[in-house]
Amino acid sequence: KESKKRKRSEEVEKVSEDQSSSVTQEPPIKAKKARKKEVSKAEKELANRESGLEQADEEEEQKLSQNKVKQKKKASQAVTKSVNSDTGTTVKQRKEKVADEEVSRRTVFVGNLPVSCTVQELKSLFKEYGQIKSIRFRSLIPAEDTVSKKVAAIKHQVHPNAKFVNAYVVFKQECDAVKALNENGTEIAHGFHIRVDIASKNSSHDNKRSVFLGNLSYDISDDAVREHFSVCGEVVAVRVVRDKKTGLGKGFGYVLFENTDAVHLALKLNESLLVGRKIRVKRCGEKWKASQQSSHQSRAPKDRADPALKAKRSSKDSFMGEKAVPLKKSAKPKRLKTLPRNTAGKNK
């Protein structure tokens, strides 16, 4: 019995010791848990800060990449603009130029029309060649300076001294404009043979069949020039260059013939009288060639000069001028004067 009591007492003591030890050990465990909780919060804050910094870095990198892409686009646009500026046009201007050229190929220039000509008369003349889109008059001189040319054309208020006008006829198709060239040289009214040509700048002018005219009267008409040169051959077109504002001639013009043989005959009319003036008649481009030959002659060396000119220059009749008499050279060379030794020493 005593042994049993001892065992029970020992067990009770062990249990009490275990409980006391558990009680004593519980506070450090709780402290550890609290520390762990505190550490986890700090780590979370650090993690949040790091993630925030990483996001900010990523956003900055994205912005930098976007800026680089924008700069590249701007640079490419600048390059394309510079390339287009080198050619003299932008992309829009190119498209406009192409459209203008296409319209000009469908447009016919009609020159030397009488002032009394109307839109209906021109339509009746050219409608057989195709559909006409528009007709506009040019080279009109308004009756008053305050009135614009457009208003003068609409109201038909033209200066009384104006004798002729020009016009542009725009067709729907290019082939119709080419057909309309058959009306070139037709007499639309008494003393008015019209000149019909494609308005495109690419239309070539045959210099071999043309003649340049100079010293023309300012108020000369195209038909007066045509009649003067009709003796040489069939005249295709006459063009007197005129001032846009006043309509008066600038003193020169051109005549286009059907054949080159007429050009040889027209050259013989050089210095012939036309409306009280002696006109100059030359081939197109002959003036430039003559100046080029004269420049070559001026640059020729002296050895290639004409011997006849040399003979004239050395002839007795020509004025030679006074000759300078050369001085006689003395046989003994001149010596410098030397000072005596005493005077030389004193100067020192």
mmCIF file of N, CA and C in Angstrom, residues 164-297:
data_model
loop_
_atom_site.group_PDB
_atom_site.id
_atom_site.type_symbol
_atom_site.label_atom_id
_atom_site.label_comp_id
_atom_site.label_asym_id
_atom_site.label_seq_id
_atom_site.Cartn_x
_atom_site.Cartn_y
_atom_site.Cartn_z
ATOM 1 N N PHE A 164 -8.891 90.625 -129.206
ATOM 2 C CA PHE A 164 -8.982 89.171 -129.202
ATOM 3 C C PHE A 164 -8.910 88.654 -127.765
ATOM 4 N N VAL A 165 -9.307 87.376 -127.591
ATOM 5 C CA VAL A 165 -9.226 86.686 -126.303
ATOM 6 C C VAL A 165 -8.766 85.248 -126.570
ATOM 7 N N ASN A 166 -8.387 84.577 -125.506
ATOM 8 C CA ASN A 166 -8.032 83.162 -125.571
ATOM 9 C C ASN A 166 -9.004 82.365 -124.712
ATOM 10 N N ALA A 167 -9.030 81.056 -124.917
ATOM 11 C CA ALA A 167 -9.957 80.210 -124.168
ATOM 12 C C ALA A 167 -9.352 78.828 -123.970
ATOM 13 N N TYR A 168 -9.869 78.129 -122.953
ATOM 14 C CA TYR A 168 -9.497 76.734 -122.668
ATOM 15 C C TYR A 168 -10.771 75.887 -122.717
ATOM 16 N N VAL A 169 -10.724 74.830 -123.506
ATOM 17 C CA VAL A 169 -11.855 73.907 -123.638
ATOM 18 C C VAL A 169 -11.429 72.568 -123.045
ATOM 19 N N VAL A 170 -12.127 72.141 -121.983
ATOM 20 C CA VAL A 170 -11.794 70.896 -121.279
ATOM 21 C C VAL A 170 -12.759 69.817 -121.741
ATOM 22 N N PHE A 171 -12.204 68.737 -122.298
ATOM 23 C CA PHE A 171 -13.005 67.596 -122.749
ATOM 24 C C PHE A 171 -13.052 66.525 -121.661
ATOM 25 N N LYS A 172 -13.968 65.588 -121.824
ATOM 26 C CA LYS A 172 -14.095 64.501 -120.855
ATOM 27 C C LYS A 172 -13.021 63.442 -121.064
ATOM 28 N N GLN A 173 -12.599 63.247 -122.310
ATOM 29 C CA GLN A 173 -11.591 62.238 -122.623
ATOM 30 C C GLN A 173 -10.434 62.882 -123.383
ATOM 31 N N GLU A 174 -9.258 62.264 -123.217
ATOM 32 C CA GLU A 174 -8.054 62.815 -123.844
ATOM 33 C C GLU A 174 -8.080 62.663 -125.359
ATOM 34 N N CYS A 175 -8.636 61.562 -125.838
ATOM 35 C CA CYS A 175 -8.684 61.339 -127.288
ATOM 36 C C CYS A 175 -9.532 62.392 -127.989
ATOM 37 N N ASP A 176 -10.556 62.896 -127.302
ATOM 38 C CA ASP A 176 -11.393 63.945 -127.897
ATOM 39 C C ASP A 176 -10.613 65.244 -128.071
ATOM 40 N N ALA A 177 -9.738 65.533 -127.101
ATOM 41 C CA ALA A 177 -8.908 66.744 -127.203
ATOM 42 C C ALA A 177 -7.945 66.642 -128.375
ATOM 43 N N VAL A 178 -7.425 65.445 -128.611
ATOM 44 C CA VAL A 178 -6.506 65.250 -129.746
ATOM 45 C C VAL A 178 -7.255 65.438 -131.067
ATOM 46 N N LYS A 179 -8.474 64.962 -131.121
ATOM 47 C CA LYS A 179 -9.273 65.138 -132.349
ATOM 48 C C LYS A 179 -9.572 66.609 -132.617
ATOM 49 N N ALA A 180 -9.739 67.383 -131.545
ATOM 50 C CA ALA A 180 -10.089 68.808 -131.688
ATOM 51 C C ALA A 180 -8.973 69.623 -132.312
ATOM 52 N N LEU A 181 -7.772 69.077 -132.387
ATOM 53 C CA LEU A 181 -6.662 69.795 -133.018
ATOM 54 C C LEU A 181 -6.882 70.006 -134.510
ATOM 55 N N ASN A 182 -7.842 69.305 -135.082
ATOM 56 C CA ASN A 182 -8.151 69.500 -136.507
ATOM 57 C C ASN A 182 -8.675 70.904 -136.794
ATOM 58 N N GLU A 183 -9.161 71.596 -135.763
ATOM 59 C CA GLU A 183 -9.689 72.954 -135.953
ATOM 60 C C GLU A 183 -8.597 74.020 -135.958
ATOM 61 N N ASN A 184 -7.345 73.607 -135.828
ATOM 62 C CA ASN A 184 -6.242 74.570 -135.839
ATOM 63 C C ASN A 184 -6.158 75.268 -137.198
ATOM 64 N N GLY A 185 -6.111 76.605 -137.178
ATOM 65 C CA GLY A 185 -6.006 77.383 -138.406
ATOM 66 C C GLY A 185 -7.322 77.722 -139.062
ATOM 67 N N THR A 186 -8.448 77.266 -138.508
ATOM 68 C CA THR A 186 -9.743 77.590 -139.114
ATOM 69 C C THR A 186 -10.103 79.056 -138.831
ATOM 70 N N GLU A 187 -10.782 79.669 -139.779
ATOM 71 C CA GLU A 187 -11.173 81.072 -139.655
ATOM 72 C C GLU A 187 -12.549 81.133 -138.995
ATOM 73 N N ILE A 188 -12.547 81.432 -137.699
ATOM 74 C CA ILE A 188 -13.802 81.459 -136.944
ATOM 75 C C ILE A 188 -14.590 82.730 -137.228
ATOM 76 N N ALA A 189 -13.875 83.808 -137.571
ATOM 77 C CA ALA A 189 -14.498 85.075 -137.978
ATOM 78 C C ALA A 189 -13.571 85.747 -138.979
ATOM 79 N N HIS A 190 -14.028 86.830 -139.576
ATOM 80 C CA HIS A 190 -13.229 87.504 -140.593
ATOM 81 C C HIS A 190 -11.939 88.066 -139.972
ATOM 82 N N GLY A 191 -10.812 87.553 -140.450
ATOM 83 C CA GLY A 191 -9.510 87.993 -139.968
ATOM 84 C C GLY A 191 -9.074 87.361 -138.657
ATOM 85 N N PHE A 192 -9.732 86.248 -138.257
ATOM 86 C CA PHE A 192 -9.370 85.559 -137.021
ATOM 87 C C PHE A 192 -9.213 84.067 -137.292
ATOM 88 N N HIS A 193 -7.966 83.667 -137.555
ATOM 89 C CA HIS A 193 -7.633 82.246 -137.682
ATOM 90 C C HIS A 193 -7.179 81.746 -136.309
ATOM 91 N N ILE A 194 -7.924 80.813 -135.745
ATOM 92 C CA ILE A 194 -7.655 80.384 -134.370
ATOM 93 C C ILE A 194 -6.460 79.422 -134.325
ATOM 94 N N ARG A 195 -5.816 79.442 -133.192
ATOM 95 C CA ARG A 195 -4.697 78.524 -132.940
ATOM 96 C C ARG A 195 -5.148 77.536 -131.870
ATOM 97 N N VAL A 196 -5.140 76.253 -132.186
ATOM 98 C CA VAL A 196 -5.610 75.192 -131.288
ATOM 99 C C VAL A 196 -4.435 74.287 -130.959
ATOM 100 N N ASP A 197 -4.221 74.086 -129.666
ATOM 101 C CA ASP A 197 -3.087 73.273 -129.212
ATOM 102 C C ASP A 197 -3.443 72.636 -127.871
ATOM 103 N N ILE A 198 -2.789 71.501 -127.560
ATOM 104 C CA ILE A 198 -2.991 70.850 -126.264
ATOM 105 C C ILE A 198 -2.368 71.719 -125.180
ATOM 106 N N ALA A 199 -3.112 71.901 -124.090
ATOM 107 C CA ALA A 199 -2.650 72.781 -123.013
ATOM 108 C C ALA A 199 -1.569 72.161 -122.156
ATOM 109 N N SER A 200 -1.279 70.872 -122.346
ATOM 110 C CA SER A 200 -0.255 70.216 -121.532
ATOM 111 C C SER A 200 1.110 70.807 -121.814
ATOM 112 N N LYS A 201 1.935 70.911 -120.773
ATOM 113 C CA LYS A 201 3.282 71.466 -120.922
ATOM 114 C C LYS A 201 4.196 70.528 -121.708
ATOM 115 N N ASN A 202 3.803 69.236 -121.755
ATOM 116 C CA ASN A 202 4.645 68.261 -122.448
ATOM 117 C C ASN A 202 4.506 68.334 -123.964
ATOM 118 N N SER A 203 3.607 69.173 -124.457
ATOM 119 C CA SER A 203 3.436 69.276 -125.910
ATOM 120 C C SER A 203 4.686 69.876 -126.537
ATOM 121 N N SER A 204 5.270 69.146 -127.461
ATOM 122 C CA SER A 204 6.559 69.535 -128.053
ATOM 123 C C SER A 204 6.345 70.539 -129.179
ATOM 124 N N HIS A 205 7.341 71.402 -129.358
ATOM 125 C CA HIS A 205 7.315 72.402 -130.426
ATOM 126 C C HIS A 205 8.469 72.105 -131.374
ATOM 127 N N ASP A 206 8.154 71.985 -132.653
ATOM 128 C CA ASP A 206 9.155 71.618 -133.657
ATOM 129 C C ASP A 206 9.921 72.873 -134.072
ATOM 130 N N ASN A 207 11.170 72.969 -133.632
ATOM 131 C CA ASN A 207 11.993 74.129 -133.983
ATOM 132 C C ASN A 207 12.441 74.108 -135.443
ATOM 133 N N LYS A 208 12.531 72.925 -136.029
ATOM 134 C CA LYS A 208 12.996 72.825 -137.414
ATOM 135 C C LYS A 208 11.994 73.431 -138.391
ATOM 136 N N ARG A 209 10.726 73.446 -138.003
ATOM 137 C CA ARG A 209 9.686 74.010 -138.882
ATOM 138 C C ARG A 209 9.233 75.386 -138.415
ATOM 139 N N SER A 210 9.986 75.969 -137.482
ATOM 140 C CA SER A 210 9.577 77.253 -136.898
ATOM 141 C C SER A 210 10.581 78.342 -137.207
ATOM 142 N N VAL A 211 10.106 79.578 -137.056
ATOM 143 C CA VAL A 211 10.916 80.767 -137.307
ATOM 144 C C VAL A 211 10.656 81.754 -136.177
ATOM 145 N N PHE A 212 11.739 82.392 -135.722
ATOM 146 C CA PHE A 212 11.628 83.418 -134.679
ATOM 147 C C PHE A 212 11.521 84.789 -135.326
ATOM 148 N N LEU A 213 10.612 85.608 -134.827
ATOM 149 C CA LEU A 213 10.393 86.947 -135.345
ATOM 150 C C LEU A 213 10.727 87.976 -134.267
ATOM 151 N N GLY A 214 11.423 89.019 -134.661
ATOM 152 C CA GLY A 214 11.764 90.096 -133.751
ATOM 153 C C GLY A 214 11.427 91.450 -134.338
ATOM 154 N N ASN A 215 11.398 92.467 -133.443
ATOM 155 C CA ASN A 215 11.081 93.847 -133.826
ATOM 156 C C ASN A 215 9.673 93.968 -134.418
ATOM 157 N N LEU A 216 8.736 93.220 -133.836
ATOM 158 C CA LEU A 216 7.345 93.306 -134.271
ATOM 159 C C LEU A 216 6.673 94.517 -133.632
ATOM 160 N N SER A 217 5.629 94.988 -134.295
ATOM 161 C CA SER A 217 4.840 96.081 -133.740
ATOM 162 C C SER A 217 4.057 95.567 -132.530
ATOM 163 N N TYR A 218 3.854 96.453 -131.535
ATOM 164 C CA TYR A 218 3.200 96.031 -130.300
ATOM 165 C C TYR A 218 1.715 95.736 -130.489
ATOM 166 N N ASP A 219 1.090 96.411 -131.440
ATOM 167 C CA ASP A 219 -0.338 96.198 -131.659
ATOM 168 C C ASP A 219 -0.602 95.335 -132.892
ATOM 169 N N ILE A 220 0.366 94.501 -133.267
ATOM 170 C CA ILE A 220 0.208 93.652 -134.452
ATOM 171 C C ILE A 220 -0.738 92.497 -134.135
ATOM 172 N N SER A 221 -1.460 92.043 -135.137
ATOM 173 C CA SER A 221 -2.372 90.915 -134.983
ATOM 174 C C SER A 221 -1.738 89.650 -135.540
ATOM 175 N N ASP A 222 -2.245 88.512 -135.109
ATOM 176 C CA ASP A 222 -1.716 87.224 -135.582
ATOM 177 C C ASP A 222 -1.974 87.034 -137.070
ATOM 178 N N ASP A 223 -3.110 87.508 -137.535
ATOM 179 C CA ASP A 223 -3.442 87.325 -138.952
ATOM 180 C C ASP A 223 -2.555 88.164 -139.859
ATOM 181 N N ALA A 224 -2.083 89.319 -139.391
ATOM 182 C CA ALA A 224 -1.161 90.120 -140.197
ATOM 183 C C ALA A 224 0.156 89.366 -140.403
ATOM 184 N N VAL A 225 0.619 88.686 -139.375
ATOM 185 C CA VAL A 225 1.838 87.875 -139.497
ATOM 186 C C VAL A 225 1.584 86.685 -140.418
ATOM 187 N N ARG A 226 0.408 86.080 -140.293
ATOM 188 C CA ARG A 226 0.072 84.928 -141.137
ATOM 189 C C ARG A 226 0.057 85.315 -142.616
ATOM 190 N N GLU A 227 -0.554 86.442 -142.922
ATOM 191 C CA GLU A 227 -0.614 86.881 -144.320
ATOM 192 C C GLU A 227 0.780 87.212 -144.857
ATOM 193 N N HIS A 228 1.627 87.773 -144.015
ATOM 194 C CA HIS A 228 2.969 88.156 -144.459
ATOM 195 C C HIS A 228 3.809 86.932 -144.822
ATOM 196 N N PHE A 229 3.634 85.834 -144.080
ATOM 197 C CA PHE A 229 4.457 84.637 -144.315
ATOM 198 C C PHE A 229 3.724 83.533 -145.076
ATOM 199 N N SER A 230 2.497 83.797 -145.481
ATOM 200 C CA SER A 230 1.768 82.783 -146.257
ATOM 201 C C SER A 230 2.377 82.575 -147.641
ATOM 202 N N VAL A 231 3.174 83.540 -148.118
ATOM 203 C CA VAL A 231 3.849 83.394 -149.414
ATOM 204 C C VAL A 231 4.892 82.284 -149.362
ATOM 205 N N CYS A 232 5.473 82.067 -148.193
ATOM 206 C CA CYS A 232 6.550 81.075 -148.061
ATOM 207 C C CYS A 232 6.016 79.650 -148.077
ATOM 208 N N GLY A 233 4.835 79.443 -147.582
ATOM 209 C CA GLY A 233 4.257 78.097 -147.516
ATOM 210 C C GLY A 233 3.069 78.092 -146.561
ATOM 211 N N GLU A 234 2.529 76.904 -146.349
ATOM 212 C CA GLU A 234 1.358 76.790 -145.479
ATOM 213 C C GLU A 234 1.751 77.038 -144.021
ATOM 214 N N VAL A 235 1.073 77.981 -143.416
ATOM 215 C CA VAL A 235 1.347 78.345 -142.025
ATOM 216 C C VAL A 235 0.445 77.513 -141.122
ATOM 217 N N VAL A 236 1.053 76.797 -140.179
ATOM 218 C CA VAL A 236 0.282 75.972 -139.245
ATOM 219 C C VAL A 236 -0.217 76.818 -138.084
ATOM 220 N N ALA A 237 0.659 77.629 -137.505
ATOM 221 C CA ALA A 237 0.267 78.429 -136.349
ATOM 222 C C ALA A 237 1.143 79.663 -136.249
ATOM 223 N N VAL A 238 0.570 80.724 -135.679
ATOM 224 C CA VAL A 238 1.287 81.974 -135.408
ATOM 225 C C VAL A 238 1.123 82.289 -133.932
ATOM 226 N N ARG A 239 2.221 82.617 -133.295
ATOM 227 C CA ARG A 239 2.174 82.968 -131.871
ATOM 228 C C ARG A 239 2.931 84.261 -131.640
ATOM 229 N N VAL A 240 2.200 85.299 -131.285
ATOM 230 C CA VAL A 240 2.797 86.579 -130.906
ATOM 231 C C VAL A 240 2.762 86.659 -129.379
ATOM 232 N N VAL A 241 3.906 86.768 -128.752
ATOM 233 C CA VAL A 241 3.988 86.811 -127.288
ATOM 234 C C VAL A 241 3.474 88.166 -126.812
ATOM 235 N N ARG A 242 2.505 88.123 -125.889
ATOM 236 C CA ARG A 242 1.837 89.339 -125.449
ATOM 237 C C ARG A 242 1.875 89.481 -123.931
ATOM 238 N N ASP A 243 1.645 90.701 -123.481
ATOM 239 C CA ASP A 243 1.550 90.985 -122.042
ATOM 240 C C ASP A 243 0.192 90.537 -121.528
ATOM 241 N N LYS A 244 0.179 89.880 -120.356
ATOM 242 C CA LYS A 244 -1.074 89.356 -119.811
ATOM 243 C C LYS A 244 -2.010 90.455 -119.357
ATOM 244 N N LYS A 245 -1.464 91.550 -118.867
ATOM 245 C CA LYS A 245 -2.300 92.617 -118.312
ATOM 246 C C LYS A 245 -2.885 93.517 -119.390
ATOM 247 N N THR A 246 -2.033 93.909 -120.341
ATOM 248 C CA THR A 246 -2.471 94.871 -121.356
ATOM 249 C C THR A 246 -2.917 94.219 -122.659
ATOM 250 N N GLY A 247 -2.431 92.998 -122.933
ATOM 251 C CA GLY A 247 -2.768 92.341 -124.191
ATOM 252 C C GLY A 247 -1.929 92.802 -125.364
ATOM 253 N N LEU A 248 -1.023 93.750 -125.138
ATOM 254 C CA LEU A 248 -0.150 94.225 -126.217
ATOM 255 C C LEU A 248 1.006 93.255 -126.424
ATOM 256 N N GLY A 249 1.510 93.245 -127.652
ATOM 257 C CA GLY A 249 2.635 92.375 -127.960
ATOM 258 C C GLY A 249 3.923 92.852 -127.315
ATOM 259 N N LYS A 250 4.846 91.924 -127.102
ATOM 260 C CA LYS A 250 6.148 92.250 -126.506
ATOM 261 C C LYS A 250 7.229 92.461 -127.557
ATOM 262 N N GLY A 251 6.858 92.411 -128.842
ATOM 263 C CA GLY A 251 7.819 92.693 -129.901
ATOM 264 C C GLY A 251 8.442 91.476 -130.536
ATOM 265 N N PHE A 252 8.027 90.268 -130.139
ATOM 266 C CA PHE A 252 8.578 89.073 -130.779
ATOM 267 C C PHE A 252 7.510 87.983 -130.816
ATOM 268 N N GLY A 253 7.763 87.000 -131.660
ATOM 269 C CA GLY A 253 6.805 85.905 -131.824
ATOM 270 C C GLY A 253 7.398 84.761 -132.627
ATOM 271 N N TYR A 254 6.534 83.813 -133.026
ATOM 272 C CA TYR A 254 6.983 82.603 -133.725
ATOM 273 C C TYR A 254 5.976 82.259 -134.820
ATOM 274 N N VAL A 255 6.498 81.634 -135.871
ATOM 275 C CA VAL A 255 5.651 81.132 -136.956
ATOM 276 C C VAL A 255 6.013 79.669 -137.196
ATOM 277 N N LEU A 256 5.009 78.809 -137.178
ATOM 278 C CA LEU A 256 5.205 77.384 -137.421
ATOM 279 C C LEU A 256 4.659 77.041 -138.802
ATOM 280 N N PHE A 257 5.503 76.433 -139.642
ATOM 281 C CA PHE A 257 5.134 76.062 -141.011
ATOM 282 C C PHE A 257 4.835 74.566 -141.090
ATOM 283 N N GLU A 258 4.239 74.198 -142.216
ATOM 284 C CA GLU A 258 3.926 72.789 -142.455
ATOM 285 C C GLU A 258 5.183 72.000 -142.830
ATOM 286 N N ASN A 259 6.066 72.615 -143.605
ATOM 287 C CA ASN A 259 7.278 71.929 -144.076
ATOM 288 C C ASN A 259 8.512 72.758 -143.737
ATOM 289 N N THR A 260 9.646 72.097 -143.741
ATOM 290 C CA THR A 260 10.918 72.781 -143.475
ATOM 291 C C THR A 260 11.355 73.641 -144.659
ATOM 292 N N ASP A 261 10.847 73.332 -145.863
ATOM 293 C CA ASP A 261 11.221 74.139 -147.037
ATOM 294 C C ASP A 261 10.729 75.578 -146.896
ATOM 295 N N ALA A 262 9.585 75.759 -146.222
ATOM 296 C CA ALA A 262 9.046 77.103 -146.034
ATOM 297 C C ALA A 262 9.941 77.949 -145.132
ATOM 298 N N VAL A 263 10.711 77.303 -144.270
ATOM 299 C CA VAL A 263 11.605 78.039 -143.374
ATOM 300 C C VAL A 263 12.686 78.750 -144.179
ATOM 301 N N HIS A 264 13.237 78.074 -145.207
ATOM 302 C CA HIS A 264 14.283 78.681 -146.047
ATOM 303 C C HIS A 264 13.756 79.923 -146.764
ATOM 304 N N LEU A 265 12.512 79.862 -147.212
ATOM 305 C CA LEU A 265 11.923 81.012 -147.874
ATOM 306 C C LEU A 265 11.614 82.129 -146.872
ATOM 307 N N ALA A 266 11.215 81.747 -145.659
ATOM 308 C CA ALA A 266 10.892 82.756 -144.648
ATOM 309 C C ALA A 266 12.125 83.526 -144.203
ATOM 310 N N LEU A 267 13.290 82.877 -144.234
ATOM 311 C CA LEU A 267 14.525 83.561 -143.834
ATOM 312 C C LEU A 267 14.876 84.694 -144.791
ATOM 313 N N LYS A 268 14.399 84.584 -146.023
ATOM 314 C CA LYS A 268 14.662 85.646 -147.006
ATOM 315 C C LYS A 268 13.844 86.909 -146.717
ATOM 316 N N LEU A 269 12.818 86.777 -145.869
ATOM 317 C CA LEU A 269 12.014 87.939 -145.491
ATOM 318 C C LEU A 269 12.611 88.699 -144.314
ATOM 319 N N ASN A 270 13.847 88.399 -143.976
ATOM 320 C CA ASN A 270 14.511 89.146 -142.917
ATOM 321 C C ASN A 270 14.670 90.609 -143.322
ATOM 322 N N GLU A 271 14.387 91.536 -142.404
ATOM 323 C CA GLU A 271 14.420 92.983 -142.613
ATOM 324 C C GLU A 271 13.368 93.449 -143.623
ATOM 325 N N SER A 272 12.329 92.644 -143.787
ATOM 326 C CA SER A 272 11.209 93.096 -144.620
ATOM 327 C C SER A 272 10.247 93.919 -143.764
ATOM 328 N N LEU A 273 9.484 94.781 -144.430
ATOM 329 C CA LEU A 273 8.581 95.680 -143.717
ATOM 330 C C LEU A 273 7.279 94.966 -143.379
ATOM 331 N N LEU A 274 6.876 95.061 -142.095
ATOM 332 C CA LEU A 274 5.605 94.499 -141.641
ATOM 333 C C LEU A 274 4.995 95.483 -140.639
ATOM 334 N N VAL A 275 3.885 96.092 -141.038
ATOM 335 C CA VAL A 275 3.197 97.112 -140.229
ATOM 336 C C VAL A 275 4.176 98.222 -139.868
ATOM 337 N N GLY A 276 4.932 98.683 -140.883
ATOM 338 C CA GLY A 276 5.826 99.825 -140.715
ATOM 339 C C GLY A 276 7.106 99.538 -139.955
ATOM 340 N N ARG A 277 7.453 98.257 -139.752
ATOM 341 C CA ARG A 277 8.696 97.920 -139.045
ATOM 342 C C ARG A 277 9.487 96.897 -139.836
ATOM 343 N N LYS A 278 10.838 97.037 -139.768
ATOM 344 C CA LYS A 278 11.715 96.037 -140.373
ATOM 345 C C LYS A 278 11.876 94.888 -139.384
ATOM 346 N N ILE A 279 11.297 93.754 -139.712
ATOM 347 C CA ILE A 279 11.301 92.624 -138.780
ATOM 348 C C ILE A 279 12.573 91.799 -138.941
ATOM 349 N N ARG A 280 12.944 91.113 -137.855
ATOM 350 C CA ARG A 280 14.069 90.180 -137.895
ATOM 351 C C ARG A 280 13.521 88.762 -137.966
ATOM 352 N N VAL A 281 14.067 87.978 -138.878
ATOM 353 C CA VAL A 281 13.626 86.591 -139.059
ATOM 354 C C VAL A 281 14.839 85.681 -138.889
ATOM 355 N N LYS A 282 14.742 84.768 -137.943
ATOM 356 C CA LYS A 282 15.840 83.827 -137.677
ATOM 357 C C LYS A 282 15.270 82.456 -137.374
ATOM 358 N N ARG A 283 16.120 81.474 -137.514
ATOM 359 C CA ARG A 283 15.746 80.129 -137.095
ATOM 360 C C ARG A 283 15.651 80.082 -135.568
ATOM 361 N N CYS A 284 14.843 79.200 -135.070
ATOM 362 C CA CYS A 284 14.755 79.031 -133.622
ATOM 363 C C CYS A 284 16.051 78.411 -133.107
ATOM 364 N N GLY A 285 16.728 79.120 -132.204
ATOM 365 C CA GLY A 285 18.004 78.638 -131.674
ATOM 366 C C GLY A 285 19.209 79.168 -132.405
ATOM 367 N N GLU A 286 19.017 79.916 -133.496
ATOM 368 C CA GLU A 286 20.149 80.439 -134.274
ATOM 369 C C GLU A 286 20.896 81.522 -133.502
ATOM 370 N N LYS A 287 20.181 82.286 -132.689
ATOM 371 C CA LYS A 287 20.810 83.362 -131.930
ATOM 372 C C LYS A 287 21.823 82.803 -130.938
ATOM 373 N N TRP A 288 21.457 81.711 -130.282
ATOM 374 C CA TRP A 288 22.363 81.080 -129.325
ATOM 375 C C TRP A 288 23.594 80.534 -130.023
ATOM 376 N N LYS A 289 23.412 79.912 -131.172
ATOM 377 C CA LYS A 289 24.556 79.358 -131.902
ATOM 378 C C LYS A 289 25.509 80.461 -132.346
ATOM 379 N N ALA A 290 24.955 81.582 -132.807
ATOM 380 C CA ALA A 290 25.803 82.680 -133.270
ATOM 381 C C ALA A 290 26.639 83.230 -132.123
ATOM 382 N N SER A 291 26.015 83.382 -130.946
ATOM 383 C CA SER A 291 26.780 83.886 -129.802
ATOM 384 C C SER A 291 27.844 82.905 -129.387
ATOM 385 N N GLN A 292 27.526 81.590 -129.536
ATOM 386 C CA GLN A 292 28.518 80.583 -129.173
ATOM 387 C C GLN A 292 29.714 80.641 -130.119
ATOM 388 N N GLN A 293 29.466 80.828 -131.415
ATOM 389 C CA GLN A 293 30.564 80.909 -132.377
ATOM 390 C C GLN A 293 31.422 82.140 -132.122
ATOM 391 N N SER A 294 30.783 83.256 -131.795
ATOM 392 C CA SER A 294 31.552 84.474 -131.541
ATOM 393 C C SER A 294 32.429 84.315 -130.310
ATOM 394 N N SER A 295 31.919 83.586 -129.295
ATOM 395 C CA SER A 295 32.725 83.365 -128.101
ATOM 396 C C SER A 295 33.923 82.492 -128.418
ATOM 397 N N HIS A 296 33.724 81.494 -129.312
ATOM 398 C CA HIS A 296 34.858 80.648 -129.706
ATOM 399 C C HIS A 296 35.900 81.460 -130.472
ATOM 400 N N GLN A 297 35.409 82.367 -131.310
ATOM 401 C CA GLN A 297 36.357 83.173 -132.088
ATOM 402 C C GLN A 297 37.143 84.113 -131.193
#
